[in-house]
Structures are given as structure tokens and as C-alpha cells.
Amino acid sequence: MGRLGALLLLLGALGALADICNIPEVDSSLVQSLGQRLLPWMDQLSLEHLNPSIYVGLRLSSVEASTKEAFYLHSLKVDYQQSLLRHAPSDDNSDLQAKPSMGQLALYMLALKANCEFIGGHKGDRLVSLLKRFLEDEKRAIGHDHKGQPHTSYYQYGLSILALCVHQKRVHDSVVGKLLYAVEHDHHLHQGHLSVDTVAVAGLAFTCLERSNLNSNMRHRITLAIRTAQEKVLKAQTPEGYFGNVYSTPLALQLLMTSPMPGAELGTACLNARAALLSSLQDGAFQNALMISQLLPVLNHKSYVDLISPDCLAPRVTLEPATVTPSPMQVPEFIHVMLKVPSVWPPYRHSISVPAGSSLEEVLMKAQELGGFMYGTQASLSGPYLTSVMGKEVGEREFWQLVRAPDTPLQQGIADYRPKDGETIELRLVTW
């Protein structure tokens, strides 16, 4: 065998060792059904409800919302630009808690690129400067010794780097270095456990940096970090097939789809994840707009990295509103949910009666209406989350965990989870 034959044999062997994450096609009616669930959300046009992730998800999917899509982007532009005008520069960290958040602004930048718009002009420069300043503030919070934590999260940190990257906006090597160190040394903790979402977003940011060659001095380290992030995601796969849980699986798949890996486990892992997702969809999961918008690109074999060079002319199927068949009038069935708050004194424990199909948020509203219970929430792109219960506000590194008795943390938020009759739901104040 000559040198050429030996080389071809070696390349063939290496190719056989590299496995890819390929998601087979799913039924188009299932994809359209998911897209239809986003249409009512696109009618909510206040800044509190506007969600750039919806637009990004649709643009990277195989379906479109026609004129409603264009109007939604226009509404995003108007409200986000107005918010930027109100966003006075400061030397403190007050802007980190402003509305919209830095994570929302990063998603807004992704939405613009999903429409093949490059950031430019005075308004664009202001947005880029704001995100870069945010990253510098977070870099200082993490510290030179990496013992600190970002004011927001490594998720928002990684998402901001990704958003700047797809617009070919370079950030300093030291900013990228903090995210690299976090992935290399397991500093991507969120609420006390490995956050698959955070690792996946970091991996997507690194993949964009590698393909765009924006931080060339760190290229080797970035390439290794991509592999590390993929390996961590694979190790987080559950026996059911999810990466972390059902709602972190779409972002995990976005990462795994971007680059091949040596070994044969990647393809099998992705097929198992696909089967788990299809099963969960049949069980009624994915009613939340943010989660749907992260899943739709996966079903079209796309990821946020594809926003480097988006195909804005790709044909997509136009969505029609779902037809709702009116059900005959009937007396609503009521269920009883036991609500517990052991983290306050005296501990709260009461049975709350609500119509069947009510969300946990409606259970909390009913409890507050009955008296003896009160709570507060804050809006986010994934829905409202608890900020106070019985007057107890969350402190630094604290959150109100939703637990179904005896000890199962809920994967959905208060607006999405629907308790069953006889369930006990505990609101548990957790420090991480």
C-alpha cells in the first residue's frame, strides 16, 4: 500500500471514530403544533412580556408566523431601544438589575442577527458597549482568583459573549478567560448543582469564538473547552434520556449538534434524548414559550451558532392559529392541593381548593385570597418566579424552591406546573 492509500485509510479510521449528533426528522405536524403554542405569546407586546427568544426560535425553525413575526420584531426594536435610552450609564452595578436584563439584551442581539441585521450605528454601538461593560463588571465580580461569582449568572455571561460573537464583536481575552476557567474548573454551578443550560450556552459561545477566530490567542484552549462542555453534558444524561432534565435538553442538543466527538456514544445519546423529548411532548410538556423557542431550532437541525451566517431566505411553513373546539358547558371539577411553607414561623400548612387544571400560580393566588398567605413574584423570560413568601424576601444566593412531596423538585415554574388532586407542594427557601 502506498503512502496515499495509507493516508486515506487513516483518515477513514479517524472519521469512523468521530461521532455526530444527528436528530432524525420528526413529524411536521408536531413542529407546527409547537409553533402554534407561540402565537398567543406574540400578542403580548409589553416590555414585561416581549421575549426575543420567541423570535430567534422561530427564525431558526422550519415554521414562520408570517406578518405577525415582522410586527413582533418591530415591537422588540421599539421597546428595547426605548429602554436603552432610559439606561443611564453608571459606575455601580445598579444596571445589572435593570429591565431588560443583560441576558435579555443578549437575546435581543441574537434576534437582530436572526433577521440578518448586523449591529451598527449609534444605537447598535450603545448596545454593544453596554454588553461589554456588563461583562467587564461581571469579570471584576468573579475576581482575579476566580473565587467570586457573577452578579447575575454564568448563563447570562456566556449568552452575552455568544451574542457579541455572532455579530463579530470581539471581547477581551480576559473576559473569555473567566468563562473558560468556569467550565474547566466546574465553576458553572447554579443553585448548588451542575447547570446543563449554563454549560451548553458556554459551549455554544466557545464554538462561535472558534469558528469566527475572534480570540485567536486562546484558540487551543477554546477548542478543548468545547470538548469539555460536551463531555459534561453527556455525563449529565439521565436514564430517561434527558440531559439534566427535559427543559435543559434542547440547549444541550444545540451544543452537541455543533461539533463531532470521538467515540460512538454521542449519536446514541442524542437518539435517546430525541426519544425522551418526543415522549415528554406527548405527555403535554413544553407549554412555556422560552422552552419551546429553544427546542424548535433543534427540530430543524439548527443552533444559535448558525446565527453567524443565518439563512434568512430559507422556506418555512406558515403557521395558522390552532382551531379550538368549544367543549360543552359542565360544572368544573375541584381538586385539593396541600400548600406548605416550613421556612417561616409559624410554619404555613393549608389545603387549597382550586378548579382542576389550575396552575400552581393560581393555587398561590387562591391561598392569598383566603388570607394568611402572601407571596411576591418577578417576571422573567421563562415566566414569573417567587421572590418572597410570607414576607420573607430571598437574599443573596437564595431562592424559593418548588418541591412536590415527599422530595421532588419541580422542573417547571409556578405558571406552568399544574398540581394534581391530593398533591402536597412545599415552598422551600434554599441557600446555594
XYZ file of C-alpha atoms in Angstrom:
432
model
C 0.000 0.000 0.000
C 1.410 3.395 -0.971
C 1.581 6.497 1.227
C -1.619 7.889 -0.305
C -3.518 4.664 0.403
C -2.249 4.575 3.964
C -3.263 8.209 4.474
C -6.747 7.570 3.137
C -7.076 4.540 5.398
C -6.019 6.597 8.417
C -8.450 9.392 7.592
C -11.228 6.851 7.174
C -10.448 5.345 10.553
C -10.436 8.764 12.200
C -13.755 9.602 10.556
C -15.248 6.376 11.830
C -14.132 7.279 15.357
C -15.772 10.711 15.208
C -19.450 10.506 16.074
C -22.045 13.156 15.266
C -25.278 14.166 16.979
C -27.889 13.692 14.301
C -31.533 14.226 15.166
C -33.821 12.396 12.708
C -36.790 14.305 11.319
C -39.885 14.484 13.477
C -43.455 14.698 12.256
C -44.070 18.130 10.725
C -47.455 18.391 12.437
C -45.677 18.140 15.805
C -43.364 21.021 14.892
C -46.321 23.107 13.712
C -48.181 22.343 16.927
C -45.226 23.639 18.937
C -45.051 26.755 16.787
C -48.770 27.372 17.241
C -48.243 27.491 21.002
C -46.054 30.564 20.494
C -48.667 32.558 18.565
C -50.682 33.736 21.621
C -47.430 34.860 23.276
C -46.716 37.042 20.250
C -49.835 39.069 21.011
C -48.361 40.152 24.376
C -46.355 43.210 23.385
C -45.488 44.897 26.682
C -41.790 45.020 27.618
C -42.548 42.689 30.514
C -43.837 40.009 28.129
C -41.772 40.645 24.985
C -39.406 37.721 24.579
C -36.626 37.903 21.955
C -36.118 34.153 22.311
C -39.505 33.584 20.630
C -38.328 35.413 17.524
C -34.950 33.644 17.496
C -36.591 30.245 17.877
C -38.999 30.831 15.008
C -36.311 32.179 12.655
C -34.164 29.088 13.271
C -37.130 26.742 12.861
C -38.978 25.318 9.867
C -42.136 27.363 10.620
C -42.974 31.064 10.483
C -45.624 33.396 11.886
C -45.871 35.486 8.693
C -46.679 39.194 9.243
C -47.034 38.662 12.993
C -43.333 37.757 13.059
C -42.273 41.037 11.445
C -44.519 43.064 13.751
C -43.096 41.248 16.768
C -39.539 42.181 15.754
C -40.665 45.785 15.260
C -42.144 45.795 18.782
C -38.893 44.363 20.157
C -36.902 47.126 18.481
C -39.153 49.919 19.728
C -39.291 48.759 23.356
C -35.657 47.707 23.653
C -34.346 50.901 22.087
C -36.544 52.966 24.391
C -35.235 51.029 27.372
C -31.651 51.688 26.237
C -32.363 55.417 26.096
C -33.550 55.230 29.717
C -30.484 53.196 30.648
C -28.156 55.893 32.004
C -24.536 54.780 32.290
C -23.227 54.450 35.847
C -20.137 53.198 37.625
C -22.037 50.947 40.015
C -23.816 47.646 39.416
C -27.368 49.012 39.520
C -27.706 48.456 35.790
C -27.215 44.722 36.289
C -30.677 44.508 37.811
C -32.291 46.866 35.298
C -35.029 45.957 32.860
C -34.349 44.484 30.420
C -31.600 42.335 31.917
C -28.288 41.772 30.203
C -29.434 38.276 29.270
C -32.490 39.775 27.589
C -30.342 42.283 25.718
C -28.114 39.438 24.540
C -31.177 37.597 23.223
C -32.289 40.824 21.536
C -28.957 40.928 19.710
C -29.470 37.312 18.636
C -32.954 38.250 17.364
C -31.496 41.041 15.217
C -28.931 38.684 13.690
C -31.660 36.082 13.118
C -33.154 38.679 10.769
C -29.750 39.097 9.085
C -29.230 42.508 10.705
C -25.747 43.459 11.856
C -25.391 45.751 14.845
C -24.334 49.206 13.658
C -24.824 52.925 14.076
C -25.144 54.866 17.311
C -27.883 52.665 18.743
C -26.031 49.483 17.907
C -22.762 50.781 19.326
C -24.568 51.691 22.548
C -25.929 48.159 22.886
C -22.517 46.603 22.215
C -20.850 48.939 24.725
C -23.484 48.108 27.324
C -22.984 44.362 26.967
C -19.204 44.714 27.032
C -19.395 46.849 30.180
C -21.660 44.240 31.742
C -19.086 41.551 31.019
C -16.304 43.696 32.494
C -18.384 44.277 35.647
C -19.051 40.551 35.947
C -15.374 39.774 35.343
C -14.439 42.008 38.286
C -17.092 40.330 40.456
C -15.590 36.906 39.681
C -12.157 38.252 40.642
C -8.578 37.532 39.694
C -8.561 34.378 41.825
C -11.889 33.170 40.380
C -13.327 32.811 43.888
C -16.178 35.253 43.323
C -19.451 34.801 41.477
C -21.007 36.938 38.736
C -23.727 39.304 39.924
C -26.162 37.619 37.540
C -25.054 34.178 36.359
C -22.547 32.403 34.146
C -25.539 31.668 31.881
C -26.025 35.357 31.115
C -22.272 35.823 30.917
C -21.946 33.113 28.263
C -25.040 34.274 26.391
C -23.613 37.803 26.160
C -20.312 36.544 24.720
C -22.282 34.443 22.213
C -24.461 37.394 21.167
C -21.455 39.637 20.610
C -19.667 36.858 18.743
C -22.393 36.248 16.145
C -22.173 39.978 15.365
C -18.376 39.638 15.012
C -17.785 41.813 18.073
C -14.649 40.763 19.916
C -14.378 40.827 23.700
C -11.110 40.908 25.629
C -9.261 37.636 26.193
C -9.577 38.147 29.947
C -13.397 38.164 29.654
C -13.397 34.913 27.698
C -10.859 33.533 30.165
C -13.313 33.753 33.068
C -15.847 31.595 31.222
C -13.135 29.164 30.162
C -11.971 28.808 33.758
C -15.550 28.275 34.938
C -16.051 25.347 32.556
C -12.594 23.916 33.190
C -12.967 24.015 36.965
C -16.691 23.351 37.486
C -17.475 26.950 38.446
C -20.641 26.795 36.341
C -22.693 25.979 39.439
C -26.213 27.324 39.659
C -28.297 26.840 42.791
C -25.925 24.191 44.097
C -25.844 21.776 41.167
C -24.457 21.378 37.658
C -26.446 23.567 35.301
C -26.621 21.829 31.935
C -28.128 25.007 30.441
C -25.137 27.068 31.575
C -22.585 24.581 30.282
C -24.424 24.327 26.960
C -24.562 28.103 26.460
C -20.866 28.380 27.353
C -20.081 25.647 24.828
C -22.104 27.435 22.136
C -20.233 30.673 22.886
C -16.888 28.866 22.583
C -17.973 27.228 19.325
C -18.835 30.637 17.877
C -15.480 32.048 19.005
C -13.646 29.101 17.450
C -15.451 29.392 14.108
C -15.112 33.192 13.989
C -11.473 33.129 15.180
C -12.117 36.235 17.291
C -9.780 35.299 20.169
C -7.089 33.550 18.178
C -4.526 33.609 21.003
C -6.818 31.338 23.011
C -7.873 29.067 20.161
C -6.390 25.843 21.541
C -7.885 26.424 24.983
C -11.259 27.272 23.454
C -11.244 24.070 21.397
C -10.506 21.992 24.491
C -13.271 23.783 26.414
C -15.814 22.896 23.721
C -14.931 19.226 24.185
C -15.069 19.590 27.975
C -18.530 21.187 27.807
C -19.795 18.411 25.523
C -18.429 15.728 27.839
C -20.059 17.331 30.883
C -23.405 17.461 29.081
C -23.131 13.808 28.043
C -22.309 12.763 31.613
C -25.435 14.588 32.816
C -27.729 12.354 30.728
C -30.394 10.659 32.843
C -31.622 7.067 32.433
C -34.725 8.508 30.741
C -32.536 10.152 28.095
C -32.674 13.823 29.171
C -29.564 15.942 29.560
C -30.074 17.262 33.086
C -33.846 17.448 32.750
C -36.409 17.727 29.983
C -36.167 21.521 29.766
C -32.357 21.743 29.645
C -32.178 19.094 26.899
C -32.854 21.409 23.900
C -29.883 23.685 24.665
C -27.750 20.613 25.365
C -28.667 19.207 21.955
C -27.880 22.549 20.310
C -24.344 22.222 21.673
C -23.915 18.540 20.825
C -25.126 19.109 17.257
C -22.451 21.726 16.534
C -19.339 19.521 16.595
C -18.496 15.832 16.182
C -16.825 13.965 19.033
C -14.563 10.912 19.110
C -16.198 7.696 20.222
C -19.544 6.177 19.420
C -21.630 7.330 22.385
C -22.651 10.763 21.024
C -25.041 9.516 18.342
C -26.716 7.057 20.690
C -27.054 9.686 23.415
C -28.737 12.103 21.004
C -31.153 9.464 19.737
C -32.100 8.632 23.332
C -32.635 12.331 24.043
C -34.840 12.670 20.977
C -36.984 9.717 22.111
C -37.283 11.226 25.603
C -38.311 14.606 24.190
C -40.958 13.078 21.934
C -42.355 11.177 24.901
C -42.487 14.333 27.014
C -44.209 16.234 24.199
C -46.889 13.567 24.064
C -47.322 13.993 27.823
C -48.011 17.717 27.396
C -44.606 19.177 28.247
C -43.291 22.353 26.588
C -46.069 24.841 27.192
C -43.549 27.532 28.174
C -42.605 29.956 25.382
C -38.904 30.131 26.280
C -38.519 26.345 26.328
C -40.407 25.936 23.036
C -38.198 28.564 21.402
C -35.071 26.628 22.435
C -36.475 23.337 21.118
C -37.706 24.491 17.694
C -34.199 25.089 16.261
C -33.117 21.580 17.332
C -36.024 20.051 15.414
C -34.761 21.968 12.353
C -31.129 20.839 12.928
C -30.085 24.378 13.883
C -28.380 26.016 16.846
C -27.591 29.565 17.960
C -24.173 29.134 16.322
C -25.943 29.139 12.943
C -26.625 32.846 13.553
C -23.040 33.518 12.469
C -24.362 33.160 8.908
C -28.156 32.822 9.105
C -30.173 31.716 6.084
C -32.910 34.346 6.057
C -34.354 33.141 2.757
C -34.895 29.513 3.770
C -38.509 28.451 3.047
C -40.637 27.929 6.146
C -44.186 26.694 6.645
C -46.649 29.421 7.650
C -48.349 28.779 10.971
C -52.113 29.020 11.293
C -53.777 29.552 14.689
C -54.843 26.283 16.255
C -58.552 25.596 15.977
C -60.201 25.207 19.341
C -63.344 23.095 19.572
C -65.587 24.526 22.308
C -66.323 21.952 24.970
C -69.852 21.554 26.307
C -70.656 23.511 29.458
C -70.063 21.473 32.573
C -69.619 22.049 36.277
C -65.870 22.450 36.937
C -64.224 19.726 38.956
C -62.306 20.897 42.019
C -59.102 19.475 43.437
C -57.356 19.938 46.771
C -53.684 20.867 46.993
C -51.809 20.967 50.297
C -49.546 24.039 50.400
C -46.659 24.069 52.899
C -44.087 26.718 53.826
C -41.817 25.290 56.557
C -39.193 28.051 56.186
C -41.275 30.644 58.102
C -42.532 30.879 61.658
C -45.113 29.766 62.378
C -44.934 27.246 59.505
C -47.748 27.572 56.973
C -49.791 24.494 56.010
C -53.240 24.643 54.404
C -55.331 22.684 51.905
C -56.336 24.870 48.956
C -59.300 24.041 46.723
C -58.998 25.112 43.071
C -60.549 24.035 39.737
C -58.844 21.030 38.143
C -56.168 22.112 35.679
C -55.198 25.192 37.686
C -51.544 26.238 37.684
C -49.508 26.427 40.865
C -49.621 30.204 40.494
C -53.420 30.035 40.672
C -53.115 27.899 43.820
C -50.936 30.602 45.386
C -53.392 33.321 44.315
C -56.258 31.403 45.908
C -54.288 30.906 49.116
C -53.551 34.629 49.276
C -57.217 35.405 48.602
C -58.250 33.165 51.528
C -55.913 35.075 53.866
C -52.990 34.022 55.994
C -50.689 33.653 52.995
C -48.859 36.145 50.790
C -46.224 35.998 48.109
C -44.400 38.134 45.563
C -43.070 37.374 42.098
C -40.812 38.855 39.468
C -41.271 38.447 35.734
C -38.638 36.702 33.632
C -38.444 35.302 30.104
C -39.212 31.831 31.476
C -42.224 33.111 33.442
C -42.794 34.550 36.915
C -40.652 33.272 39.766
C -41.067 33.657 43.513
C -39.150 36.473 45.196
C -40.946 36.451 48.568
C -43.226 34.164 50.558
C -44.974 35.199 53.786
C -42.959 38.412 53.716
C -39.636 36.567 53.517
C -37.603 38.037 50.662
C -34.876 35.990 49.012
C -31.373 37.050 49.974
C -28.102 36.679 48.123
C -27.596 33.094 46.899
C -31.131 32.154 48.000
C -34.197 31.063 46.052
C -37.630 29.630 46.719
C -37.561 26.027 45.550
C -40.805 24.349 44.469
C -40.973 20.799 45.821
C -43.616 18.112 45.330
C -43.841 15.866 48.397
C -42.050 13.967 49.543
C -38.912 15.464 47.991
C -39.157 16.039 44.213
C -38.024 19.494 42.985
C -40.329 20.762 40.240
C -38.799 21.377 36.820
C -41.484 23.891 35.850
C -42.259 27.315 37.256
C -45.373 28.419 39.114
C -47.170 29.469 35.900
C -46.549 26.160 34.128
C -46.851 23.443 36.761
C -50.370 22.083 37.284
C -50.792 20.152 40.526
C -52.933 17.031 40.710
C -55.590 16.314 43.294
C -54.119 15.397 46.663
C -50.600 16.634 45.953
C -48.563 18.439 48.592
C -46.470 21.343 47.328
C -43.771 22.789 49.549
C -42.182 26.205 49.078
C -38.674 25.736 50.440
C -36.170 28.551 50.976
C -32.822 27.198 49.769
C -29.326 28.661 50.011
C -26.733 27.661 47.455
